[in-house]
Every structure is written in structure tokens, then in C-alpha cells.
Amino acid sequence: MSFQNLLVQDTDLVRLITINRPDQLNALNKATIQELHEALKAAERASEVRVVILTGSGEKAFVAGADIKEFASFDITQGKQLAAKGQELLFDLIENMSTPVIAAVNGFALGGGLELAMSCHFRIASENARMGLPEVSLGVIPGYGGTQRLARLVGKGKAMELIITAGMIPAEDALRWGLVNYMVPQVDLITTAAKYAAQICKNSPMAIASAIRAVNAGYDKKVDGFVKEIEEFGKCFGTPEFVEGTTAFMEKRKAAF
Ligand code: COA
């Protein structure tokens, strides 16, 4: 599978997907969103891929936002479609993937770039990363889930502040706010993400997928998260990985998933 705007590299069970438009600070145009959709669907289908790491090309930006040049002339209908299609194709897709996706935020993560990072299952930032949702400075609002996911991650007050000031916070503030889980020097970013990916790879992929569904259910107003947890917990008992995991424990060996 080859892409115009992405680089894809596999190491052991981990797939590194790099958004590769560095001269445009990896801004998300329609083509890149479509390619990310295809690349992530392929990663989810591939049994040899247990974790995806998502990053941006170059040392300056993860993703500097949705491509402003592309949407500048849109009308109301096109604007609505842009948000709806993008959420469906990419942002909701990532959040609900059964394969965990770690965002390795290597620089600016602004607008759609921060929304992309927030859709991932967790985030690691390099020390030079800067994050914000500056859409109101352009006369628009975040449309790829940013108003919802930022408030969930950092609380309503901080989310409101960041969005309505169109401010940008450095990685250390993002760490303090809980927007990213770790902050590391830029040279260590991918190896750090790979370290957490390797830890994930030791565990049952079926149980991980269940855990993702159960956690996400708590943020879905149409579903009772506790009921979903019971259902997913029960389903685990019917999997070969549960048999392997519990048998390995009793035989005092490491489970082979
Ligand atoms: N959409 C389209 N192009 C973008 C972009 C975006 N979101 N962000 C950066 N670019 C392009 C610039 O237009 C420029 O392209 P050009 O050389 O063809 O003119 C190139 O990337 C480099 O960006 P530049 O602005 O020259 O870099 P900088 O170091 O001076 O500033 C930023 C970096 C991130 C502060 C600045 O690019 C910026 O504010 N970007 C937009 C951020 C934003 O509002 N995102 C939300 C979008 S909804």
C-alpha cells in the first residue's frame, strides 16, 4: 500500500504512520484525511499490527490544522459536510479502533492537528510541541470533535479558555493539564512511543479491543458504560486469549498472544 501524503513503516508488531507534508506543516487536506482513513483501516485489518503510532514529518509540526487554503471558500453546506465527513472518516474511526493508536506529537498540534491527537488513545509530546484550537481566530470553531474531546480530557473551564482565546500551550502545560501523558525530548519521541507500544503488545488484543469499547461507552450518551463493561467483560470469557492468559498465569509462564 503506498500513499502520497503518508509514510508507513512496520517494526515488530508496531506500525508507524507519518503524515508527510512537511512544507505545509502536515496540514490535513481532504486527500490526507482519505489516505489516513485507508491506512488506519488497513492497520486494523492486519493481524501483524498490534499498535499504531501516528506522527508528523519533520521537526516542526505534528499537524498544523485542517488545510485552511482548501476550505477558505466553502459555504455553510460545504462547511457542515467537511466536519461531518472528517469526523466519520478519521476522528471517530481512530477513537473507536480496536487497535490502539498512540499520537507522537512532535511539534505544532493546532486545530485539526490537536483534534487528531485527541482522537488517539493517548498522547506523548516532544518538548517543543505546542498545542491549541485556534479556529475562532479564523472565524470558525473546531469541527473535528475538538469542542467535545478537549473538554473531556482537560475539563470544561480549561477547554473553554483554550478555545475562546485561540491560545497555544507549550508541551509542559499540556502535560500538567493531562492533555498529553508524557513529555520527552524530541529525539526520544518515537522510541518512547515504541516503548509503550511494546508494553501494549504483550497483552491480549481481544481484551484491549474490549477495554477500548468499554471506556468509550462511558462517553456515549446513548449507552450505559457500566452495562457495556459487563457485556464486554463477559465476552472475554469466550475468547481463546482468555484461556491462554489464565492458563499461562497458572502454569507460571508468560502468555503468548
Ligand atoms: N493549512 C494550510 N496551510 C498551512 C497550515 C494550515 N492549517 N498551517 C501551515 N500552513 C502552511 C503555510 O501556509 C505555509 O505554506 P506556504 O509556505 O506555502 O505559504 C507553510 O505551511 C509553513 O507555515 P508558516 O506559517 O510559514 O510557518 P510559521 O513557522 O511562520 O508558523 C504556524 C507556524 C503553525 C504558527 C502557522 O503556520 C499557523 O498559524 N498555521 C495555522 C494554524 C491554524 O490556525 N490551524 C487551525 C486550522 S483550522
Coordinates of C-alpha atoms and ligand atoms in Angstrom, one line a residue:
M1 CA 0.0 0.0 0.0
S2 CA 1.6 3.3 -1.0
F3 CA 0.4 6.8 -0.2
Q4 CA 1.2 10.3 -1.5
N5 CA 0.9 12.1 1.9
L6 CA 1.9 9.3 4.3
L7 CA 4.9 7.2 5.2
V8 CA 4.2 3.8 6.7
Q9 CA 6.8 1.7 8.4
D10 CA 6.4 -1.6 10.4
T11 CA 8.7 -2.6 13.2
D12 CA 7.9 -5.8 15.0
L13 CA 4.1 -5.5 15.8
V14 CA 4.0 -1.7 15.6
R15 CA 3.1 0.4 12.6
L16 CA 4.4 3.9 12.4
I17 CA 2.3 6.2 10.2
T18 CA 3.9 9.6 9.4
I19 CA 1.9 12.4 7.9
N20 CA 4.2 13.6 5.3
R21 CA 3.5 17.2 4.0
P22 CA 6.3 19.0 5.9
D23 CA 6.3 22.0 3.6
Q24 CA 2.6 22.6 4.6
L25 CA 3.3 21.7 8.3
N26 CA 1.4 18.4 7.6
A27 CA -1.9 20.3 7.3
L28 CA -4.8 17.9 6.8
N29 CA -6.3 18.3 3.4
K30 CA -9.0 16.1 2.0
A31 CA -6.6 13.7 0.3
T32 CA -4.6 13.2 3.5
I33 CA -7.7 12.5 5.5
Q34 CA -8.8 9.9 3.0
E35 CA -5.3 8.3 3.0
L36 CA -5.3 8.2 6.8
H37 CA -8.7 6.6 6.7
E38 CA -7.4 3.9 4.4
A39 CA -4.1 3.4 6.2
L40 CA -5.8 3.1 9.6
K41 CA -8.4 0.6 8.2
A42 CA -5.6 -1.4 6.8
A43 CA -3.7 -1.4 10.1
E44 CA -6.8 -2.5 11.9
R45 CA -7.3 -5.4 9.5
A46 CA -3.6 -6.5 9.7
S47 CA -3.2 -9.2 12.4
E48 CA 0.6 -8.4 12.4
V49 CA -0.2 -4.9 13.6
R50 CA -0.9 -4.6 17.3
V51 CA -0.3 -0.8 17.8
V52 CA -0.2 2.2 15.6
I53 CA 2.0 5.2 16.3
L54 CA 0.8 8.4 14.5
T55 CA 3.3 11.3 14.0
G56 CA 4.1 14.2 11.7
S57 CA 7.1 14.5 9.3
G58 CA 9.9 17.0 10.1
E59 CA 10.8 18.6 13.4
K60 CA 8.4 21.5 13.4
A61 CA 4.9 20.1 13.3
F62 CA 2.7 17.1 14.1
V63 CA -0.2 18.7 12.1
A64 CA -0.8 22.5 11.9
G65 CA -4.5 22.0 11.4
A66 CA -7.1 21.4 8.7
D67 CA -5.9 22.8 5.4
I68 CA -7.1 26.4 5.6
K69 CA -6.4 27.0 1.9
E70 CA -8.7 24.2 1.0
F71 CA -11.7 25.3 3.0
A72 CA -11.4 29.1 2.8
S73 CA -14.0 29.4 0.0
F74 CA -16.6 26.9 1.4
D75 CA -20.2 27.8 2.1
I76 CA -22.4 26.7 5.0
T77 CA -23.3 23.3 3.4
Q78 CA -19.8 22.5 2.4
G79 CA -18.6 23.5 5.9
K80 CA -21.0 21.2 7.6
Q81 CA -20.1 18.4 5.2
L82 CA -16.4 19.0 5.8
A83 CA -16.9 18.5 9.6
A84 CA -19.3 15.5 9.3
K85 CA -17.2 13.6 6.7
G86 CA -13.9 14.3 8.5
Q87 CA -15.3 13.1 11.9
E88 CA -16.7 10.0 10.3
L89 CA -13.7 9.1 8.1
L90 CA -10.9 9.8 10.6
F91 CA -11.6 11.2 14.1
D92 CA -14.4 8.8 15.2
L93 CA -12.6 6.0 13.3
I94 CA -9.4 6.4 15.4
E95 CA -11.2 6.7 18.7
N96 CA -13.2 3.5 18.1
M97 CA -10.4 1.5 16.5
S98 CA -9.8 -1.9 18.2
T99 CA -6.0 -1.4 17.5
P100 CA -4.6 1.2 19.9
V101 CA -3.3 4.4 18.3
I102 CA -0.7 6.5 20.1
A103 CA -0.1 10.1 19.0
A104 CA 3.5 11.1 19.0
V105 CA 3.1 14.9 18.9
N106 CA 6.4 16.2 17.5
G107 CA 5.7 19.9 17.2
F108 CA 2.7 22.1 16.4
A109 CA -0.6 20.3 17.0
L110 CA -3.2 23.0 16.1
G111 CA -6.8 22.9 15.2
G112 CA -7.4 19.6 13.3
G113 CA -3.9 18.5 14.4
L114 CA -4.8 18.7 18.1
E115 CA -8.2 17.1 17.3
L116 CA -6.3 14.3 15.6
A117 CA -4.1 13.8 18.6
M118 CA -7.1 13.9 20.9
S119 CA -8.8 11.1 18.9
C120 CA -5.9 8.8 19.6
H121 CA -6.0 6.5 22.6
F122 CA -3.2 8.5 24.3
R123 CA -0.6 11.1 23.5
I124 CA 3.1 11.6 24.0
A125 CA 4.6 15.0 23.2
S126 CA 8.1 16.3 22.4
E127 CA 9.3 19.2 24.5
N128 CA 9.0 21.6 21.5
A129 CA 5.3 20.7 20.9
R130 CA 2.7 23.5 21.1
M131 CA -1.0 22.8 21.2
G132 CA -4.2 24.8 20.6
L133 CA -7.5 25.1 18.9
P134 CA -7.1 28.5 17.2
E135 CA -10.2 28.2 14.9
V136 CA -12.0 31.2 16.4
S137 CA -9.1 33.4 15.2
L138 CA -10.2 32.3 11.7
G139 CA -13.9 32.9 12.3
V140 CA -14.8 29.3 12.6
I141 CA -14.9 26.7 15.5
P142 CA -13.2 23.3 15.9
G143 CA -15.2 20.9 13.7
Y144 CA -13.4 17.6 14.1
G145 CA -14.6 16.9 17.7
G146 CA -12.4 19.4 19.4
T147 CA -15.1 21.1 21.4
Q148 CA -16.1 17.7 22.9
R149 CA -12.8 15.9 23.3
L150 CA -10.8 18.8 24.7
A151 CA -13.4 19.3 27.5
R152 CA -13.4 15.6 28.2
L153 CA -9.6 15.5 28.5
V154 CA -8.9 18.7 30.4
G155 CA -12.2 19.8 31.9
K156 CA -14.7 22.4 30.7
G157 CA -13.0 25.5 32.1
K158 CA -9.6 25.0 30.5
A159 CA -11.2 23.8 27.3
M160 CA -13.3 27.0 27.1
E161 CA -10.3 29.1 27.8
L162 CA -8.0 27.5 25.2
I163 CA -10.8 27.6 22.5
I164 CA -12.1 31.1 23.0
T165 CA -8.7 32.7 23.5
A166 CA -7.4 30.8 20.4
G167 CA -4.3 30.3 22.6
M168 CA -1.4 27.9 22.2
I169 CA 0.0 26.0 25.2
P170 CA 3.5 24.5 25.4
A171 CA 4.0 20.8 26.0
E172 CA 4.7 21.3 29.7
D173 CA 1.3 22.9 30.2
A174 CA -0.3 20.1 28.1
L175 CA 1.3 17.6 30.4
R176 CA 0.1 19.5 33.5
W177 CA -3.4 19.7 32.1
G178 CA -3.5 15.9 31.3
L179 CA -3.8 16.7 27.6
V180 CA -0.7 14.5 27.0
N181 CA 0.5 11.6 29.1
Y182 CA 4.3 12.2 28.8
M183 CA 6.7 14.8 27.5
V184 CA 10.1 13.8 26.3
P185 CA 13.0 15.4 24.3
Q186 CA 12.2 15.3 20.6
V187 CA 15.0 12.8 19.8
D188 CA 13.4 10.3 22.2
L189 CA 9.8 10.7 21.0
I190 CA 9.4 7.7 18.7
T191 CA 11.4 5.4 20.9
T192 CA 9.3 6.4 23.9
A193 CA 6.1 5.8 21.9
A194 CA 7.6 2.4 20.8
K195 CA 8.3 1.5 24.4
Y196 CA 4.7 2.0 25.4
A197 CA 3.6 0.2 22.2
A198 CA 5.8 -2.8 23.2
Q199 CA 4.1 -2.9 26.6
I200 CA 0.7 -3.0 24.9
C201 CA 1.9 -5.8 22.5
K202 CA 2.4 -8.1 25.5
N203 CA -1.4 -8.1 26.2
S204 CA -4.4 -9.7 24.7
P205 CA -5.5 -7.8 21.6
M206 CA -9.1 -9.1 22.1
A207 CA -9.2 -7.8 25.7
I208 CA -7.6 -4.5 24.6
A209 CA -10.3 -4.1 22.0
S210 CA -13.0 -4.8 24.6
A211 CA -11.4 -2.3 27.0
I212 CA -11.4 0.4 24.3
R213 CA -15.1 -0.2 23.6
A214 CA -16.0 -0.2 27.3
V215 CA -14.1 3.0 28.1
N216 CA -15.5 4.8 25.0
A217 CA -19.0 3.7 26.0
G218 CA -18.8 5.9 29.1
Y219 CA -18.6 9.0 26.8
D220 CA -21.6 7.9 24.6
K221 CA -24.8 9.4 25.9
K222 CA -26.9 6.6 24.2
V223 CA -25.1 3.8 26.1
D224 CA -24.7 2.9 29.8
G225 CA -20.9 2.5 30.2
F226 CA -21.4 0.1 33.2
V227 CA -23.7 -2.1 31.2
K228 CA -21.3 -2.1 28.3
E229 CA -18.5 -3.1 30.7
I230 CA -20.4 -6.1 31.9
E231 CA -21.1 -7.1 28.4
E232 CA -17.5 -6.8 27.2
F233 CA -16.2 -8.5 30.4
G234 CA -18.5 -11.4 29.8
K235 CA -17.4 -11.7 26.1
C236 CA -13.8 -12.0 27.2
F237 CA -14.6 -15.4 28.8
G238 CA -15.4 -16.8 25.4
T239 CA -12.1 -15.9 23.8
P240 CA -9.1 -18.2 23.3
E241 CA -6.9 -15.3 24.6
F242 CA -8.7 -15.6 28.0
V243 CA -7.9 -19.3 28.1
E244 CA -4.3 -18.6 27.1
G245 CA -3.9 -15.7 29.6
T246 CA -5.3 -17.5 32.6
T247 CA -3.6 -20.8 31.7
A248 CA -0.3 -19.1 31.4
F249 CA -0.7 -17.5 34.8
M250 CA -1.4 -20.9 36.4
E251 CA 1.5 -22.5 34.6
K252 CA 3.8 -19.7 35.7
R253 CA 4.7 -18.6 32.2
K254 CA 4.2 -15.6 30.0
A255 CA 1.0 -15.6 27.9
A256 CA 1.6 -15.9 24.2
F257 CA -1.0 -13.7 22.5
Ligands
COA1 N1 -3.5 25.0 6.5 C1 -2.8 25.2 5.3 N2 -1.5 25.6 5.2 C2 -0.9 25.7 6.4 C3 -1.5 25.5 7.6 C4 -2.8 25.1 7.7 N3 -3.5 24.8 8.8 N4 -0.6 25.7 8.6 C5 0.6 26.0 8.0 N5 0.4 26.0 6.6 C6 1.4 26.3 5.6 C7 1.6 27.8 5.5 O1 0.6 28.4 4.7 C8 3.0 27.8 4.8 O2 2.8 27.5 3.4 P1 3.4 28.4 2.2 O3 4.9 28.3 2.5 O4 3.0 27.7 1.0 O5 2.9 29.7 2.5 C9 3.7 26.6 5.4 O6 2.6 25.8 5.9 C10 4.6 27.0 6.6 O7 3.8 27.7 7.5 P2 4.3 29.2 8.1 O8 3.0 29.9 8.6 O9 5.1 29.9 7.1 O10 5.2 28.7 9.3 P3 5.5 29.6 10.6 O11 6.6 28.9 11.3 O12 5.6 31.0 10.3 O13 4.1 29.5 11.5 C11 2.2 28.3 12.5 C12 3.7 28.2 12.0 C13 1.8 26.9 12.9 C14 2.1 29.2 13.7 C15 1.4 28.9 11.3 O14 1.6 28.2 10.2 C16 -0.1 28.8 11.6 O15 -0.6 29.6 12.3 N6 -0.8 27.9 10.9 C17 -2.3 27.8 11.0 C18 -2.7 27.2 12.3 C19 -4.2 27.1 12.4 O16 -4.9 28.1 12.5 N7 -4.7 25.9 12.4 C20 -6.1 25.7 12.6 C21 -6.7 25.4 11.2 S1 -8.4 25.1 11.4

